[in-house]
Coordinates of C-alpha atoms in Angstrom, one line a residue:
X121 CA 106.2 118.9 109.2
X122 CA 105.9 115.4 108.1
X123 CA 105.5 114.2 111.5
X124 CA 102.6 116.9 111.8
X125 CA 100.8 116.0 109.3
X126 CA 101.5 111.9 110.0
X127 CA 99.7 112.8 113.6
X128 CA 96.6 115.4 112.5
X129 CA 95.0 111.9 111.1
X130 CA 95.5 110.5 114.0
X131 CA 94.4 113.3 116.3
X132 CA 91.2 113.4 113.8
X133 CA 90.4 109.6 114.6
X134 CA 90.7 109.6 118.1
X135 CA 88.6 112.9 118.2
X136 CA 85.9 111.5 116.2
X137 CA 86.5 108.0 118.2
X138 CA 85.5 109.7 121.5
X139 CA 82.5 111.5 119.9
X140 CA 81.1 108.8 119.2
X141 CA 81.6 107.0 122.1
X142 CA 80.1 110.0 124.2
X143 CA 77.2 110.7 122.1
X144 CA 76.1 106.9 122.4
X145 CA 76.6 106.4 126.2
X146 CA 75.0 110.2 125.8
X147 CA 71.6 108.5 124.1
X148 CA 71.9 105.5 125.8
X149 CA 71.2 107.3 129.3
X150 CA 69.0 109.1 127.5
X151 CA 66.6 106.2 126.6
X152 CA 67.0 104.6 129.8
X153 CA 65.9 107.7 132.0
X154 CA 63.2 108.0 129.8
X155 CA 62.0 104.3 130.6
X156 CA 62.7 105.3 134.0
X157 CA 60.3 108.8 134.0
X158 CA 57.6 106.5 132.4
X159 CA 57.7 103.4 134.9
X160 CA 57.9 106.1 137.0
X161 CA 54.4 107.8 136.2
X162 CA 53.5 104.2 135.5
X163 CA 53.2 103.2 139.7
X164 CA 52.1 106.6 140.5
X165 CA 49.1 106.4 138.0
X166 CA 48.4 102.8 139.7
X167 CA 48.5 104.3 143.1
X168 CA 45.9 106.5 142.3
X169 CA 43.9 104.2 140.4
X170 CA 44.3 104.8 137.0
X171 CA 45.6 101.5 135.0
X172 CA 47.5 102.9 132.0
X173 CA 47.2 101.8 128.8
X174 CA 51.0 102.0 127.5
X175 CA 53.3 100.0 126.8
X176 CA 56.4 100.5 128.9
X177 CA 59.5 99.2 128.4
X178 CA 61.5 98.2 132.0
X179 CA 64.8 100.0 131.4
X180 CA 66.3 96.7 132.0
X181 CA 65.1 95.5 128.3
X182 CA 66.1 99.2 127.0
X183 CA 69.4 98.1 128.5
X184 CA 69.6 95.2 127.0
X185 CA 68.3 96.9 123.2
X186 CA 71.2 99.3 124.0
X187 CA 74.0 97.1 124.3
X188 CA 73.1 94.7 121.7
X189 CA 72.1 97.2 118.8
X190 CA 73.8 100.3 119.6
X191 CA 76.9 97.8 120.3
X192 CA 77.1 96.3 117.2
X193 CA 76.3 99.7 115.4
X194 CA 79.5 101.4 117.7
X195 CA 81.6 98.6 116.9
X196 CA 81.0 98.5 112.9
X197 CA 81.6 102.2 113.1
X198 CA 84.5 102.7 115.2
X199 CA 86.3 99.7 113.2
X200 CA 85.3 101.7 109.9
X201 CA 87.0 104.5 111.0
X202 CA 90.2 102.4 112.2
X203 CA 90.0 100.9 108.3
X204 CA 89.7 104.3 107.2
X205 CA 93.1 105.6 109.4
X206 CA 95.1 102.8 108.6
X207 CA 94.5 103.2 104.7
X208 CA 95.1 107.4 105.6
X209 CA 98.5 106.0 107.7
X210 CA 99.7 103.8 105.0
X211 CA 99.3 106.9 101.6
X212 CA 100.6 108.8 103.9
X213 CA 104.1 106.6 104.7
X214 CA 103.8 106.2 101.2
X215 CA 103.9 109.2 99.7
X216 CA 106.9 110.1 102.8
X217 CA 108.9 107.3 101.1
X218 CA 108.2 108.2 97.4
X219 CA 109.3 112.0 98.0
X220 CA 112.4 110.6 100.4
X221 CA 113.1 108.8 96.6
X222 CA 112.8 111.6 94.8
X223 CA 114.8 114.0 96.7
X224 CA 117.4 110.8 96.7
X225 CA 117.1 110.1 92.9
X226 CA 117.6 113.1 92.3
X227 CA 121.1 113.7 93.8
X228 CA 122.4 110.8 92.8
X229 CA 121.4 111.4 89.6
X230 CA 122.6 115.1 89.8
X231 CA 126.1 114.1 91.1
X232 CA 127.5 112.2 87.9
X233 CA 125.5 114.8 85.4
X234 CA 127.1 117.3 86.8
X235 CA 131.2 115.6 86.7
X236 CA 130.6 114.4 83.3
X237 CA 129.3 117.9 81.5
X238 CA 132.6 119.3 83.1
X239 CA 134.9 116.7 82.1
X240 CA 133.3 116.7 79.0
X241 CA 133.9 120.8 78.7
X242 CA 137.2 120.2 79.6
X243 CA 138.0 117.8 77.1
X244 CA 137.1 120.3 74.4
X245 CA 140.1 122.4 75.7
X246 CA 143.7 122.1 73.3
X247 CA 145.5 123.1 75.2
X248 CA 145.2 119.5 77.2
X249 CA 147.9 117.3 76.6
X250 CA 147.0 113.4 75.8
X251 CA 147.8 112.1 79.3
X252 CA 144.9 114.6 80.6
X253 CA 142.7 113.5 78.5
X254 CA 142.8 110.6 79.1
X255 CA 142.1 110.5 82.1
X256 CA 139.3 113.1 81.5
X257 CA 137.6 110.2 79.5
X258 CA 138.0 107.7 82.0
X259 CA 136.5 109.9 84.5
X260 CA 133.9 110.1 82.2
X261 CA 133.3 106.5 81.5
X262 CA 133.2 106.5 85.3
X263 CA 130.3 108.6 85.7
X264 CA 128.3 106.9 82.8
X265 CA 128.5 103.7 84.5
X266 CA 127.1 105.5 87.9
X267 CA 124.4 106.6 85.6
X268 CA 123.8 103.2 84.1
X269 CA 124.1 101.2 87.6
X270 CA 121.5 103.6 89.4
X271 CA 119.0 103.6 86.2
X272 CA 119.3 100.0 85.9
X273 CA 118.6 99.8 90.0
X274 CA 115.5 101.2 89.1
X275 CA 114.3 99.4 86.2
X276 CA 114.8 96.2 88.2
X277 CA 113.0 97.6 91.1
X278 CA 110.1 98.4 89.4
X279 CA 110.2 95.0 87.4
X280 CA 110.5 93.0 90.6
X281 CA 107.7 95.1 92.1
X282 CA 105.1 94.7 89.2
X283 CA 105.8 91.5 87.8
X284 CA 107.5 88.2 88.2
X285 CA 111.1 88.5 86.5
X286 CA 112.4 85.1 85.1
X287 CA 115.6 83.2 86.8
X288 CA 118.2 81.6 84.2
X289 CA 119.5 79.4 86.4
X290 CA 123.3 77.9 85.8
X291 CA 126.2 76.8 87.9
X292 CA 128.4 79.6 89.3
X293 CA 131.7 79.3 91.2
X294 CA 130.4 82.0 93.6
X295 CA 134.1 82.7 95.2
X296 CA 135.2 83.4 92.4
X297 CA 132.2 86.0 91.2
X298 CA 132.9 87.7 95.0
X299 CA 136.8 88.1 94.2
X300 CA 136.0 90.0 90.8
X301 CA 133.2 91.6 92.8
X302 CA 135.7 92.8 95.8
X303 CA 138.3 94.5 93.0
X304 CA 135.6 96.3 90.6
X305 CA 134.5 97.7 94.0
X306 CA 137.9 98.6 95.1
X307 CA 138.5 100.6 92.3
X308 CA 134.8 102.0 92.7
X309 CA 132.4 102.5 95.9
X310 CA 134.9 101.2 98.2
X311 CA 138.1 103.3 97.6
X312 CA 137.7 104.5 101.3
X313 CA 137.8 101.2 102.5
X314 CA 139.2 98.2 103.2
X315 CA 137.3 94.8 102.1
X316 CA 138.6 91.0 103.8
X317 CA 137.1 88.7 101.3
X318 CA 136.7 85.1 103.2
X319 CA 135.8 83.0 100.5
X320 CA 136.7 78.7 100.0
X321 CA 138.9 78.8 96.6
X322 CA 136.1 77.4 94.7
X323 CA 131.8 77.2 96.0
X324 CA 129.5 76.1 93.1
X325 CA 126.0 76.9 93.5
X326 CA 123.1 76.2 91.0
X327 CA 121.8 80.1 91.1
X328 CA 121.3 82.9 88.5
X329 CA 124.4 83.9 88.1
X330 CA 123.1 87.9 87.5
X331 CA 120.4 87.9 90.4
X332 CA 123.6 86.8 92.7
X333 CA 125.4 89.3 92.2
X334 CA 123.2 91.7 92.0
X335 CA 122.2 90.2 95.7
X336 CA 126.4 90.3 96.7
X337 CA 127.2 93.9 95.2
X338 CA 123.7 95.6 97.0
X339 CA 125.1 94.1 100.5
X340 CA 128.4 95.5 100.1
X341 CA 127.5 98.6 98.0
X342 CA 125.4 99.2 101.6
X343 CA 128.1 97.8 103.7
X344 CA 130.0 100.6 102.5
X345 CA 127.5 103.6 102.2
X346 CA 127.3 103.4 106.0
X347 CA 130.4 102.4 107.6
X348 CA 133.0 105.2 108.4
X349 CA 135.5 106.0 105.7
X350 CA 138.8 104.1 106.8
X351 CA 137.0 100.8 108.4
X352 CA 137.3 97.6 107.0
X353 CA 134.2 95.4 105.3
X354 CA 133.8 91.3 105.7
X355 CA 132.7 89.1 102.7
X356 CA 131.9 86.0 103.8
X357 CA 130.9 82.6 102.1
X358 CA 130.1 79.6 104.8
X359 CA 128.2 76.5 102.9
X360 CA 127.1 74.2 105.3
X361 CA 124.0 71.6 105.3
X362 CA 123.5 71.8 101.8
X363 CA 123.1 75.8 102.4
X364 CA 125.4 78.5 101.1
X365 CA 125.6 81.8 103.3
X366 CA 126.8 85.3 102.0
X367 CA 127.4 87.6 104.8
X368 CA 128.5 91.1 104.8
X369 CA 130.0 92.4 107.7
X370 CA 130.9 96.7 108.2
X371 CA 131.5 98.3 111.3
X372 CA 129.1 101.3 110.9
X373 CA 126.6 102.4 113.4
X374 CA 124.1 99.5 112.9
X375 CA 120.9 99.0 112.6
X376 CA 118.5 101.5 115.1
X377 CA 115.9 98.3 117.2
X378 CA 112.7 100.5 115.8
X379 CA 114.2 100.4 112.0
X380 CA 115.0 96.2 111.6
X381 CA 111.8 95.4 110.4
X382 CA 111.7 98.2 107.7
X383 CA 114.8 98.1 106.1
X384 CA 114.0 95.9 103.2
X385 CA 110.9 98.1 102.1
X386 CA 110.7 99.4 99.0
X387 CA 112.3 103.8 99.3
X388 CA 113.7 102.9 102.9
X389 CA 116.3 104.7 104.3
X390 CA 117.5 105.4 107.4
X391 CA 117.0 108.8 108.7
X392 CA 115.9 112.3 107.5
X393 CA 116.7 112.5 103.5
X394 CA 117.5 116.1 104.7
X395 CA 120.1 115.4 106.9
X396 CA 121.4 112.2 105.5
X397 CA 125.0 112.4 104.3
X398 CA 125.1 108.7 103.0
X399 CA 124.3 108.2 99.2
X400 CA 121.5 105.9 97.8
X401 CA 118.0 105.9 96.9
X402 CA 116.5 103.2 99.5
X403 CA 116.1 100.5 97.0
X404 CA 119.2 98.4 97.5
X405 CA 118.0 95.8 100.0
X406 CA 114.9 96.2 99.0
X407 CA 116.3 94.4 95.2
X408 CA 118.2 92.1 97.8
X409 CA 115.2 91.0 99.2
X410 CA 112.9 89.8 96.4
X411 CA 115.4 88.4 94.5
X412 CA 116.2 86.1 97.6
X413 CA 112.6 85.5 97.6
X414 CA 112.8 85.0 94.3
X415 CA 115.7 82.2 94.9
X416 CA 114.7 80.3 97.7
X417 CA 116.6 81.9 100.2
X418 CA 116.6 84.2 103.0
X419 CA 117.7 87.2 104.0
X420 CA 118.1 88.5 107.7
X421 CA 119.7 91.6 109.3
X422 CA 122.1 90.5 112.9
X423 CA 123.8 93.4 115.1
X424 CA 127.4 93.4 115.3
X425 CA 129.0 93.7 118.2
X426 CA 130.4 95.8 119.4
X427 CA 128.7 98.0 116.7
X428 CA 128.3 97.6 113.0
X429 CA 125.7 95.4 111.4
X430 CA 125.7 91.7 109.1
X431 CA 123.3 91.1 106.5
X432 CA 123.4 87.5 105.5
X433 CA 121.4 85.4 102.6
X434 CA 121.2 81.9 102.3
X435 CA 121.3 80.6 99.3
X436 CA 120.2 76.8 98.9
X437 CA 123.0 75.0 97.0
X438 CA 121.2 73.0 94.7

């Protein structure tokens, strides 16, 4: 249905463009035919000795008039149609992305809310022992933290899209921050993966600590979403030539070549929202791209051999 909705404006545009070209050619042919007929009539009258007083344009004059004035008109009309088509296509793409985001966000919100509701209802039972109550309370706190993270991600994406978020730069030990992130990830969203944290003993950098952690966490979470369970995700920190590069490598299916230019756009996720098995809202890589731009760095995707992806975030050290 989405493909049909996208192709309809393209089909209408092509039909209108073809109609305009054909009509322009038809009227040009009629004008030239009229001048040829009048010129033939004038020659016949001159042959019979009658001198007509009619202003007759030669076919060559009419042809240049059609090519000049008519061509400019047709080009301007086609340009207006093309701009209209681009606008409609952009709006359709944005509407589809927002629809996918709403589907994903609804699913992401529904799961922790349902889990939280179940834990709280179970806690109301009077026959639970202390160990079970503590376990349910821990699970409930985990679901609340998941809701909080999702909400913060949506709010951050909105702020990055509409305003300039001020950065508070300070000295940060990037190695210690990544080790802490990996430890927290192993207890939450990376439980089914093997994290391999390859960082120096210490790596000082002047940056916004919250922005650095957000970039690293979103890249790591993105890798864990798309890489199969049981695979290894590598987190590397490389310092050279006054720059620090954070690499997150996974053993997932990789990013199709036709989607590599779009993965950092807002709400963009691979595949269809109805058939996609991975969780997410399509905001993680968008947040990374916006934060890296604000920090004066860059983010890029590299294919990994034999399969998988490498996301490399380059930070200026000073």
